[in-house]
């Protein structure tokens, strides 16, 4: 089985197991998703979802957050970790959204990457979930599971993104990454994977090596 065949088979098996591929971050508009994704760095989505309601009540738009100093934002996000850096990025990002993009989240990778604190992972998520463009979010679940499946031989996020672009149908790529997160949380966990009940056993070189 080639890598491409294995990738296509993985797409179908994950679609069967998780018909609804959704982002686990809670948001109501592109700005909220942008902020929540920045907060999710080295933090769980569940924790982010606990802090964002109060944050967005106080700063509902980029225009409101742009008026804030990082010290104004810090108390709302303290439990997310790295809160000083994240608060600084959110303040600067909001100011740039207002000054350069009329308060709107841009819709291209190139423009998104100009925003403070926004890397390819965040930009891909925005492009895919907000604007419906083909996107590959190489988070820890994606990198780890694709490595186990033999789809990639690197842990470098950008190299994984480029490799998966060659293997996945563009229309499936964004949802595939969301499904990998679900799969990585309830089956192929990092510490104690449930290999005996895994729907990927026939595709997984690790499972075949153990058989």
XYZ file of N, CA, C and O in Angstrom:
844
model
N 0.840 -1.196 0.000
C 0.000 0.000 0.000
C 0.879 1.252 0.000
O 1.793 1.369 0.821
N 0.641 2.150 -0.938
C 1.424 3.379 -0.999
C 0.975 4.347 0.099
O -0.087 4.181 0.709
N 1.769 5.386 0.336
C 1.395 6.396 1.323
C 0.073 7.059 0.948
O -0.771 7.305 1.805
N -0.093 7.327 -0.335
C -1.324 7.991 -0.769
C -2.533 7.090 -0.553
O -3.591 7.538 -0.102
N -2.388 5.809 -0.861
C -3.484 4.860 -0.631
C -3.807 4.756 0.860
O -4.970 4.700 1.251
N -2.759 4.746 1.680
C -2.967 4.671 3.125
C -3.651 5.937 3.634
O -4.539 5.881 4.486
N -3.262 7.072 3.097
C -3.880 8.340 3.510
C -5.358 8.377 3.126
O -6.209 8.786 3.938
N -5.679 7.948 1.932
C -7.076 7.945 1.493
C -7.913 6.975 2.319
O -9.068 7.265 2.659
N -7.326 5.834 2.663
C -8.035 4.872 3.508
C -8.252 5.446 4.904
O -9.318 5.263 5.506
N -7.263 6.152 5.413
C -7.399 6.778 6.737
C -8.491 7.834 6.726
O -9.273 7.950 7.682
N -8.566 8.599 5.652
C -9.620 9.610 5.514
C -10.993 8.949 5.639
O -11.863 9.414 6.379
N -11.192 7.864 4.938
C -12.499 7.201 4.933
C -12.818 6.573 6.291
O -13.964 6.640 6.757
N -11.845 5.978 6.924
C -12.109 5.333 8.219
C -12.425 6.368 9.299
O -13.278 6.138 10.159
N -11.749 7.497 9.236
C -12.038 8.547 10.216
C -13.395 9.199 9.939
O -14.087 9.604 10.877
N -13.770 9.295 8.684
C -15.093 9.840 8.353
C -16.195 8.942 8.900
O -17.238 9.424 9.362
N -15.985 7.636 8.840
C -16.978 6.704 9.389
C -17.081 6.846 10.908
O -18.175 6.813 11.462
N -15.955 6.999 11.561
C -15.949 7.065 13.030
C -16.411 8.432 13.550
O -17.082 8.513 14.585
N -16.056 9.498 12.813
C -16.404 10.862 13.238
C -17.066 11.604 12.077
O -16.415 12.377 11.373
N -18.341 11.359 11.857
C -19.021 12.001 10.719
C -18.983 13.525 10.788
O -18.877 14.186 9.754
N -19.063 14.057 11.996
C -19.067 15.509 12.159
C -17.677 15.970 12.577
O -17.268 15.792 13.728
N -16.975 16.555 11.626
C -15.632 17.057 11.910
C -15.733 18.526 12.299
O -16.004 19.384 11.462
N -15.554 18.804 13.581
C -15.708 20.183 14.048
C -14.520 20.575 14.916
O -13.893 19.739 15.560
N -14.256 21.855 14.921
C -13.223 22.401 15.790
C -13.721 22.355 17.227
O -14.879 22.669 17.509
N -12.859 21.985 18.164
C -13.274 21.872 19.557
C -13.218 23.204 20.306
O -13.623 23.269 21.468
N -12.739 24.242 19.651
C -12.767 25.575 20.254
C -14.135 26.203 20.038
O -14.716 26.084 18.957
N -14.636 26.878 21.061
C -15.942 27.519 20.976
C -15.768 28.960 20.501
O -14.988 29.720 21.086
N -16.512 29.335 19.445
C -16.401 30.700 18.913
C -17.661 31.059 18.148
O -18.416 30.183 17.716
N -17.872 32.365 17.971
C -19.041 32.831 17.248
C -18.693 33.580 15.971
O -19.564 33.801 15.132
N -17.452 34.004 15.832
C -17.063 34.759 14.644
C -15.569 34.554 14.397
O -14.861 33.982 15.243
N -15.063 34.993 13.248
C -13.648 34.770 12.922
C -12.680 35.348 13.949
O -11.661 34.730 14.260
N -12.990 36.508 14.490
C -12.109 37.118 15.482
C -12.004 36.237 16.723
O -10.915 36.033 17.260
N -13.119 35.705 17.172
C -13.098 34.850 18.351
C -12.289 33.585 18.107
O -11.556 33.124 18.988
N -12.399 33.003 16.926
C -11.609 31.808 16.630
C -10.123 32.150 16.576
O -9.281 31.389 17.059
N -9.793 33.293 16.019
C -8.401 33.727 15.949
C -7.823 33.873 17.353
O -6.722 33.388 17.646
N -8.554 34.522 18.229
C -8.104 34.715 19.606
C -8.004 33.368 20.334
O -6.997 33.069 20.996
N -9.029 32.541 20.211
C -9.041 31.259 20.908
C -7.894 30.363 20.453
O -7.281 29.657 21.267
N -7.585 30.402 19.179
C -6.500 29.572 18.667
C -5.156 30.037 19.209
O -4.293 29.228 19.549
N -4.984 31.352 19.297
C -3.736 31.865 19.893
C -3.621 31.417 21.356
O -2.544 31.037 21.822
N -4.718 31.429 22.075
C -4.698 31.026 23.475
C -4.436 29.533 23.643
O -3.951 29.087 24.686
N -4.747 28.743 22.614
C -4.648 27.280 22.730
C -3.217 26.769 22.676
O -2.982 25.583 22.934
N -2.259 27.627 22.346
C -0.863 27.186 22.304
C -0.435 26.712 23.687
O -0.564 27.434 24.675
N 0.066 25.484 23.759
C 0.503 24.872 25.014
C -0.590 24.942 26.081
O -0.328 25.160 27.270
N -1.820 24.778 25.635
C -2.966 24.795 26.546
C -4.062 23.948 25.905
O -4.150 23.862 24.675
N -4.898 23.332 26.706
C -5.966 22.509 26.156
C -7.107 23.377 25.629
O -7.358 24.481 26.134
N -7.799 22.875 24.635
C -8.966 23.584 24.115
C -10.041 23.710 25.192
O -10.756 24.715 25.252
N -10.149 22.698 26.040
C -11.146 22.749 27.107
C -10.879 23.923 28.042
O -11.803 24.629 28.460
N -9.629 24.159 28.389
C -9.276 25.285 29.246
C -9.564 26.609 28.543
O -10.097 27.542 29.146
N -9.226 26.686 27.261
C -9.495 27.909 26.504
C -10.990 28.220 26.498
O -11.416 29.370 26.691
N -11.793 27.197 26.306
C -13.247 27.403 26.266
C -13.802 27.881 27.604
O -14.887 28.473 27.647
N -13.078 27.625 28.684
C -13.519 28.101 29.989
C -13.242 29.593 30.180
O -13.997 30.280 30.883
N -12.175 30.087 29.564
C -11.790 31.482 29.813
C -12.331 32.462 28.769
O -12.470 33.657 29.062
N -12.630 31.979 27.570
C -13.018 32.917 26.519
C -14.376 33.604 26.719
O -14.529 34.751 26.280
N -15.373 32.993 27.362
C -16.634 33.725 27.526
C -16.459 35.071 28.233
O -16.980 36.109 27.766
N -15.729 35.101 29.324
C -15.512 36.362 30.040
C -14.627 37.308 29.222
O -14.846 38.522 29.212
N -13.644 36.740 28.546
C -12.760 37.567 27.717
C -13.538 38.257 26.604
O -13.381 39.467 26.370
N -14.402 37.510 25.924
C -15.147 38.083 24.812
C -16.287 38.996 25.273
O -16.730 39.865 24.531
N -16.761 38.784 26.479
C -17.755 39.706 27.017
C -17.113 41.078 27.255
O -17.731 42.106 26.994
N -15.860 41.060 27.712
C -15.157 42.325 27.964
C -14.609 42.934 26.679
O -14.617 44.156 26.499
N -14.131 42.096 25.773
C -13.548 42.560 24.507
C -14.233 41.842 23.346
O -13.686 40.886 22.783
N -15.425 42.241 22.964
C -16.198 41.486 21.970
C -15.713 41.643 20.530
O -16.054 40.821 19.680
N -14.939 42.691 20.246
C -14.490 42.937 18.872
C -13.020 43.331 18.870
O -12.460 43.713 19.907
N -12.370 43.293 17.713
C -10.985 43.771 17.638
C -10.864 45.226 18.072
O -9.858 45.618 18.662
N -11.879 46.015 17.787
C -11.836 47.434 18.129
C -11.762 47.619 19.638
O -11.039 48.506 20.123
N -12.485 46.811 20.373
C -12.448 46.919 21.826
C -11.116 46.399 22.383
O -10.533 47.012 23.268
N -10.659 45.269 21.844
C -9.403 44.707 22.343
C -8.219 45.577 21.951
O -7.213 45.641 22.672
N -8.314 46.267 20.835
C -7.215 47.130 20.391
C -6.977 48.288 21.347
O -5.871 48.839 21.410
N -7.979 48.662 22.096
C -7.839 49.756 23.061
C -7.160 49.295 24.352
O -6.744 50.127 25.162
N -7.053 47.996 24.523
C -6.551 47.446 25.780
C -5.030 47.374 25.798
O -4.372 47.230 24.765
N -4.483 47.476 26.998
C -3.082 47.160 27.226
C -2.988 45.669 27.586
O -3.962 45.080 28.062
N -1.844 45.068 27.370
C -1.712 43.656 27.745
C -2.120 43.386 29.190
O -2.728 42.352 29.485
N -1.823 44.327 30.065
C -2.173 44.152 31.480
C -3.679 44.073 31.688
O -4.148 43.497 32.678
N -4.449 44.663 30.764
C -5.914 44.597 30.864
C -6.435 43.216 30.473
O -7.500 42.777 30.937
N -5.701 42.540 29.603
C -6.123 41.236 29.080
C -5.653 40.090 29.978
O -6.331 39.071 30.112
N -4.513 40.276 30.607
C -3.883 39.199 31.379
C -4.796 38.516 32.389
O -4.806 37.276 32.465
N -5.579 39.260 33.193
C -6.396 38.577 34.208
C -7.400 37.586 33.628
O -7.757 36.605 34.284
N -7.828 37.832 32.397
C -8.830 36.954 31.774
C -8.226 35.641 31.286
O -8.940 34.652 31.143
N -6.930 35.635 30.988
C -6.319 34.475 30.335
C -5.206 33.859 31.174
O -4.464 33.010 30.687
N -5.089 34.246 32.405
C -3.975 33.810 33.255
C -3.856 32.290 33.323
O -2.757 31.734 33.336
N -4.977 31.591 33.364
C -4.937 30.131 33.527
C -4.565 29.394 32.249
O -4.420 28.168 32.257
N -4.393 30.115 31.135
C -4.045 29.462 29.864
C -2.554 29.211 29.712
O -2.140 28.545 28.760
N -1.741 29.746 30.621
C -0.308 29.572 30.480
C 0.284 30.579 29.503
O -0.381 31.005 28.561
N 1.541 30.964 29.748
C 2.219 31.964 28.910
C 1.341 33.201 28.718
O 1.326 33.807 27.652
N 0.603 33.562 29.768
C -0.443 34.562 29.602
C 0.104 35.944 29.271
O -0.555 36.723 28.584
N 1.302 36.266 29.725
C 1.861 37.587 29.422
C 2.169 37.719 27.930
O 1.849 38.730 27.300
N 2.799 36.694 27.381
C 3.095 36.710 25.942
C 1.818 36.716 25.118
O 1.691 37.450 24.133
N 0.849 35.896 25.516
C -0.407 35.815 24.771
C -1.178 37.128 24.858
O -1.768 37.575 23.868
N -1.193 37.753 26.030
C -1.897 39.035 26.177
C -1.263 40.100 25.295
O -1.965 40.887 24.643
N 0.058 40.116 25.245
C 0.754 41.074 24.382
C 0.398 40.834 22.913
O 0.099 41.772 22.168
N 0.414 39.564 22.509
C 0.088 39.242 21.121
C -1.354 39.630 20.779
O -1.619 40.152 19.691
N -2.290 39.356 21.686
C -3.692 39.671 21.413
C -3.906 41.169 21.264
O -4.656 41.616 20.388
N -3.247 41.955 22.101
C -3.380 43.406 22.000
C -2.804 43.908 20.678
O -3.441 44.702 19.957
N -1.604 43.453 20.339
C -0.954 43.886 19.098
C -1.713 43.387 17.871
O -1.863 44.108 16.883
N -2.180 42.142 17.940
C -2.933 41.567 16.830
C -4.209 42.355 16.571
O -4.554 42.656 15.419
N -4.903 42.723 17.635
C -6.151 43.471 17.482
C -5.893 44.851 16.884
O -6.661 45.322 16.035
N -4.822 45.483 17.316
C -4.489 46.797 16.756
C -4.187 46.701 15.268
O -4.597 47.564 14.481
N -3.478 45.640 14.881
C -3.153 45.476 13.467
C -4.395 45.131 12.655
O -4.541 45.588 11.509
N -5.303 44.339 13.219
C -6.554 44.047 12.515
C -7.302 45.340 12.221
O -7.874 45.514 11.126
N -7.297 46.246 13.177
C -8.024 47.507 13.000
C -7.297 48.453 12.058
O -7.927 49.094 11.210
N -5.976 48.541 12.178
C -5.226 49.501 11.379
C -5.008 49.053 9.945
O -5.016 49.878 9.018
N -4.838 47.744 9.746
C -4.486 47.241 8.410
C -5.617 46.520 7.691
O -5.591 46.407 6.460
N -6.607 46.022 8.448
C -7.642 45.186 7.835
C -9.060 45.624 8.194
O -9.996 44.834 8.086
N -9.201 46.866 8.620
C -10.520 47.427 8.922
C -11.296 46.580 9.926
O -12.516 46.437 9.833
N -10.574 45.981 10.858
C -11.225 45.199 11.902
C -11.692 43.826 11.480
O -12.388 43.143 12.240
N -11.297 43.372 10.284
C -11.733 42.072 9.780
C -10.559 41.099 9.741
O -9.429 41.480 9.439
N -10.841 39.855 10.022
C -9.819 38.817 9.942
C -9.524 38.534 8.472
O -10.445 38.229 7.701
N -8.267 38.656 8.035
C -7.951 38.420 6.613
C -8.155 36.969 6.217
O -8.171 36.070 7.065
N -8.304 36.752 4.913
C -8.683 35.421 4.422
C -7.590 34.700 3.660
O -7.854 33.722 2.965
N -6.339 35.163 3.773
C -5.249 34.465 3.089
C -4.142 34.138 4.075
O -3.940 34.828 5.083
N -3.418 33.076 3.782
C -2.296 32.673 4.619
C -1.282 33.813 4.743
O -0.794 34.109 5.842
N -0.984 34.445 3.629
C 0.046 35.470 3.632
C -0.314 36.621 4.566
O 0.512 37.096 5.355
N -1.546 37.084 4.512
C -1.964 38.206 5.360
C -2.102 37.781 6.814
O -1.738 38.538 7.720
N -2.606 36.599 7.056
C -2.750 36.121 8.431
C -1.398 36.022 9.124
O -1.265 36.336 10.313
N -0.376 35.613 8.384
C 0.941 35.434 8.982
C 1.609 36.757 9.342
O 2.621 36.765 10.044
N 1.065 37.864 8.882
C 1.619 39.167 9.278
C 1.127 39.588 10.663
O 1.680 40.517 11.260
N 0.117 38.909 11.190
C -0.448 39.283 12.485
C 0.437 38.764 13.616
O 0.908 37.624 13.567
N 0.682 39.567 14.644
C 1.499 39.127 15.778
C 0.927 37.872 16.431
O -0.273 37.770 16.677
N 1.801 36.901 16.668
C 1.399 35.678 17.345
C 0.727 34.647 16.470
O 0.345 33.579 16.955
N 0.570 34.932 15.183
C -0.110 33.995 14.276
C 0.918 33.233 13.451
O 1.699 33.831 12.704
N 0.916 31.913 13.606
C 1.771 31.058 12.803
C 0.949 30.253 11.818
O -0.255 30.464 11.666
N 1.571 29.310 11.154
C 0.888 28.557 10.104
C -0.253 27.708 10.646
O -1.277 27.537 9.980
N -0.079 27.163 11.865
C -1.151 26.361 12.440
C -2.425 27.197 12.587
O -3.507 26.785 12.160
N -2.295 28.369 13.180
C -3.452 29.255 13.354
C -3.995 29.708 12.017
O -5.216 29.695 11.790
N -3.112 30.104 11.121
C -3.550 30.605 9.812
C -4.292 29.526 9.032
O -5.308 29.795 8.375
N -3.796 28.293 9.091
C -4.479 27.201 8.399
C -5.862 26.956 8.987
O -6.827 26.711 8.243
N -5.979 27.016 10.306
C -7.272 26.793 10.935
C -8.276 27.861 10.502
O -9.433 27.556 10.185
N -7.840 29.111 10.471
C -8.725 30.197 10.041
C -9.121 30.013 8.581
O -10.301 30.135 8.210
N -8.147 29.730 7.731
C -8.447 29.555 6.299
C -9.431 28.411 6.086
O -10.343 28.519 5.262
N -9.252 27.325 6.820
C -10.111 26.166 6.628
C -11.483 26.317 7.242
O -12.500 26.120 6.580
N -11.533 26.693 8.525
C -12.807 26.715 9.241
C -13.644 27.948 8.941
O -14.877 27.874 8.926
N -13.005 29.069 8.725
C -13.751 30.312 8.490
C -14.025 30.528 7.009
O -15.147 30.874 6.617
N -13.016 30.306 6.193
C -13.137 30.664 4.778
C -13.293 29.466 3.845
O -13.381 29.631 2.630
N -13.336 28.258 4.407
C -13.616 27.074 3.604
C -12.547 26.718 2.588
O -12.828 26.068 1.577
N -11.316 27.107 2.856
C -10.228 26.801 1.939
C -9.521 25.518 2.373
O -9.548 25.164 3.550
N -8.892 24.806 1.432
C -8.118 23.631 1.819
C -7.043 24.032 2.819
O -6.328 25.018 2.620
N -6.938 23.300 3.902
C -5.989 23.666 4.951
C -5.568 22.432 5.726
O -6.331 21.476 5.844
N -4.351 22.460 6.241
C -3.830 21.353 7.034
C -3.264 21.924 8.325
O -2.278 22.657 8.313
N -3.923 21.611 9.428
C -3.504 22.099 10.743
C -2.627 21.033 11.390
O -3.122 20.006 11.848
N -1.342 21.286 11.436
C -0.406 20.285 11.944
C -0.194 20.486 13.445
O 0.850 20.963 13.891
N -1.194 20.090 14.211
C -1.047 20.138 15.665
C -0.368 18.854 16.140
O 0.044 18.007 15.336
N -0.242 18.699 17.461
C 0.485 17.542 17.981
C -0.185 16.216 17.619
O 0.504 15.221 17.346
N -1.510 16.179 17.607
C -2.220 14.947 17.243
C -1.923 14.577 15.791
O -1.641 13.418 15.472
N -2.012 15.566 14.920
C -1.772 15.328 13.495
C -0.367 14.789 13.263
O -0.183 13.777 12.569
N 0.614 15.438 13.835
C 2.002 15.037 13.622
C 2.258 13.636 14.174
O 2.866 12.785 13.513
N 1.784 13.383 15.378
C 2.031 12.099 16.031
C 1.356 10.944 15.301
O 1.989 9.909 15.013
N 0.072 11.101 14.963
C -0.674 10.005 14.357
C -0.240 9.770 12.918
O -0.108 8.616 12.479
N 0.019 10.837 12.185
C 0.479 10.653 10.805
C 1.847 9.983 10.774
O 2.158 9.224 9.853
N 2.659 10.240 11.803
C 3.932 9.540 11.908
C 3.731 8.065 12.174
O 4.387 7.209 11.576
N 2.804 7.734 13.079
C 2.512 6.326 13.377
C 1.995 5.593 12.148
O 2.295 4.412 11.941
N 1.183 6.286 11.364
C 0.609 5.665 10.167
C 1.611 5.566 9.016
O 1.299 4.992 7.972
N 2.779 6.147 9.210
C 3.785 6.097 8.158
C 3.524 7.063 7.018
O 4.094 6.919 5.935
N 2.691 8.063 7.268
C 2.404 9.051 6.227
C 3.487 10.116 6.151
O 3.695 10.721 5.110
N 4.163 10.347 7.268
C 5.251 11.330 7.316
C 6.405 10.738 8.111
O 6.211 9.845 8.946
N 7.602 11.235 7.854
C 8.781 10.753 8.576
C 9.510 11.908 9.252
O 10.726 11.884 9.413
N 8.763 12.927 9.619
C 9.317 14.098 10.277
C 8.328 14.615 11.308
O 7.127 14.345 11.196
N 8.843 15.335 12.304
C 7.977 15.974 13.290
C 7.936 17.487 13.090
O 7.314 18.189 13.887
N 8.593 17.957 12.056
C 8.578 19.385 11.760
C 7.207 19.773 11.199
O 6.797 19.228 10.167
N 6.479 20.679 11.858
C 5.104 20.983 11.426
C 4.994 21.416 9.962
O 4.071 20.979 9.258
N 5.903 22.242 9.497
C 5.803 22.724 8.119
C 6.065 21.588 7.132
O 5.367 21.463 6.120
N 7.037 20.733 7.438
C 7.316 19.608 6.543
C 6.158 18.613 6.530
O 5.846 18.031 5.488
N 5.517 18.430 7.689
C 4.340 17.560 7.746
C 3.225 18.159 6.899
O 2.541 17.440 6.150
N 3.021 19.450 6.995
C 1.998 20.119 6.192
C 2.240 19.897 4.701
O 1.321 19.538 3.947
N 3.475 20.094 4.270
C 3.801 19.921 2.850
C 3.610 18.474 2.409
O 3.101 18.205 1.312
N 4.000 17.527 3.274
C 3.864 16.107 2.927
C 2.391 15.728 2.795
O 1.999 15.017 1.856
N 1.553 16.186 3.724
C 0.136 15.829 3.684
C -0.582 16.486 2.506
O -1.558 15.931 1.993
N -0.115 17.634 2.078
C -0.717 18.274 0.906
C -0.595 17.392 -0.334
O -1.450 17.435 -1.217
N 0.459 16.600 -0.378
C 0.663 15.713 -1.524
C -0.175 14.445 -1.419
O -0.383 13.764 -2.426
N -0.656 14.133 -0.210
C -1.350 12.866 0.012
C -2.857 13.003 0.128
O -3.587 12.067 -0.216
N -3.339 14.145 0.610
C -4.758 14.295 0.917
C -5.506 15.056 -0.169
O -4.977 16.028 -0.721
N -6.743 14.652 -0.474
C -7.574 15.461 -1.359
C -7.811 16.823 -0.697
O -8.140 16.885 0.497
N -7.634 17.926 -1.411
C -7.790 19.248 -0.798
C -9.110 19.423 -0.052
O -9.145 20.021 1.023
N -10.183 18.886 -0.609
C -11.501 19.059 0.011
C -11.624 18.307 1.336
O -12.521 18.592 2.130
N -10.739 17.335 1.581
C -10.817 16.525 2.799
C -9.812 16.954 3.863
O -9.920 16.538 5.017
N -8.850 17.769 3.491
C -7.705 17.994 4.367
C -8.076 18.646 5.699
O -7.595 18.233 6.758
N -8.912 19.668 5.664
C -9.255 20.379 6.898
C -10.010 19.464 7.870
O -9.681 19.375 9.061
N -11.027 18.782 7.356
C -11.804 17.874 8.212
C -10.952 16.709 8.708
O -11.139 16.223 9.834
N -10.040 16.232 7.882
C -9.150 15.141 8.290
C -8.361 15.525 9.534
O -8.229 14.722 10.476
N -7.879 16.760 9.572
C -7.100 17.213 10.735
C -7.973 17.312 11.979
O -7.536 16.957 13.079
N -9.213 17.782 11.832
C -10.124 17.820 12.976
C -10.396 16.407 13.487
O -10.447 16.165 14.702
N -10.570 15.473 12.571
C -10.853 14.098 12.980
C -9.646 13.454 13.651
O -9.796 12.622 14.544
N -8.442 13.837 13.242
C -7.255 13.320 13.910
C -7.211 13.760 15.366
O -6.766 13.011 16.241
N -7.661 14.981 15.639
C -7.711 15.454 17.026
C -8.662 14.582 17.839
O -8.336 14.139 18.947
N -9.857 14.323 17.293
C -10.822 13.477 17.988
C -10.257 12.073 18.200
O -10.362 11.500 19.292
N -9.651 11.537 17.166
C -9.073 10.199 17.218
C -7.928 10.133 18.229
O -7.784 9.152 18.974
N -7.132 11.192 18.279
C -6.006 11.232 19.198
C -6.419 11.376 20.649
O -5.649 11.055 21.553
N -7.626 11.859 20.868
C -8.106 12.028 22.235
C -8.811 10.789 22.765
O -8.737 10.504 23.958
N -9.520 10.057 21.914
C -10.323 8.948 22.454
C -9.836 7.563 22.048
O -10.342 6.573 22.577
N -8.863 7.478 21.147
C -8.397 6.150 20.743
C -6.869 6.094 20.694
O -6.245 5.419 21.503
N -6.282 6.817 19.781
C -4.822 6.782 19.624
C -4.189 7.845 20.520
O -3.576 8.802 20.054
N -4.338 7.660 21.818
C -3.803 8.626 22.770
C -2.285 8.478 22.870
O -1.728 7.422 22.561
N -1.644 9.540 23.302
C -0.180 9.523 23.347
C 0.348 8.561 24.397
O 1.325 7.848 24.163
N -0.304 8.505 25.564
C 0.227 7.702 26.665
C -0.257 6.258 26.662
O 0.488 5.348 27.002
N -1.520 6.052 26.294
C -2.069 4.691 26.363
C -3.022 4.454 25.198
O -4.241 4.441 25.372
N -2.490 4.284 23.998
C -3.358 4.082 22.834
C -4.164 2.795 22.943
O -3.674 1.775 23.432
N -5.414 2.851 22.494
C -6.298 1.687 22.540
C -6.171 0.914 21.219
O -7.082 0.892 20.395
N -5.041 0.281 21.060
C -4.724 -0.352 19.779
C -5.657 -1.518 19.442
O -5.959 -1.761 18.271
N -6.112 -2.248 20.444
C -6.940 -3.424 20.185
C -8.259 -3.056 19.520
O -8.808 -3.855 18.750
N -8.771 -1.867 19.812
C -10.058 -1.446 19.248
C -9.892 -0.371 18.183
O -10.849 0.320 17.845
N -8.702 -0.258 17.646
C -8.408 0.836 16.705
C -8.871 0.499 15.292
O -8.543 -0.562 14.759
N -9.622 1.415 14.658
C -10.079 1.167 13.286
C -8.958 1.296 12.261
O -9.161 0.982 11.084
N -7.789 1.741 12.691
C -6.669 1.937 11.764
C -5.692 0.770 11.769
O -4.652 0.838 11.115
N -5.994 -0.291 12.506
C -5.033 -1.382 12.657
C -4.501 -1.905 11.329
O -3.311 -2.181 11.188
N -5.378 -2.054 10.366
C -4.955 -2.623 9.080
C -4.062 -1.655 8.298
O -3.368 -2.075 7.362
N -4.073 -0.379 8.690
C -3.291 0.630 7.978
C -2.014 1.004 8.710
O -1.095 1.561 8.113
N -1.936 0.668 9.983
C -0.891 1.180 10.847
C 0.340 0.260 10.860
O 0.239 -0.887 11.302
N 1.485 0.736 10.427
C 2.693 -0.087 10.476
C 3.043 -0.532 11.893
O 3.563 -1.630 12.083
N 2.750 0.294 12.892
C 3.019 -0.091 14.274
C 2.221 -1.318 14.669
O 2.713 -2.245 15.316
N 0.934 -1.301 14.304
C 0.068 -2.429 14.639
C 0.505 -3.688 13.902
O 0.505 -4.791 14.463
N 0.904 -3.540 12.657
C 1.343 -4.689 11.868
C 2.642 -5.270 12.410
O 2.868 -6.481 12.382
N 3.505 -4.403 12.956
C 4.763 -4.874 13.518
C 4.534 -5.675 14.789
O 5.301 -6.610 15.114
N 3.465 -5.340 15.531
C 3.165 -6.051 16.762
C 2.451 -7.384 16.522
O 2.455 -8.267 17.372
N 1.807 -7.489 15.351
C 0.998 -8.680 15.077
C 1.876 -9.922 14.899
O 3.021 -9.839 14.474
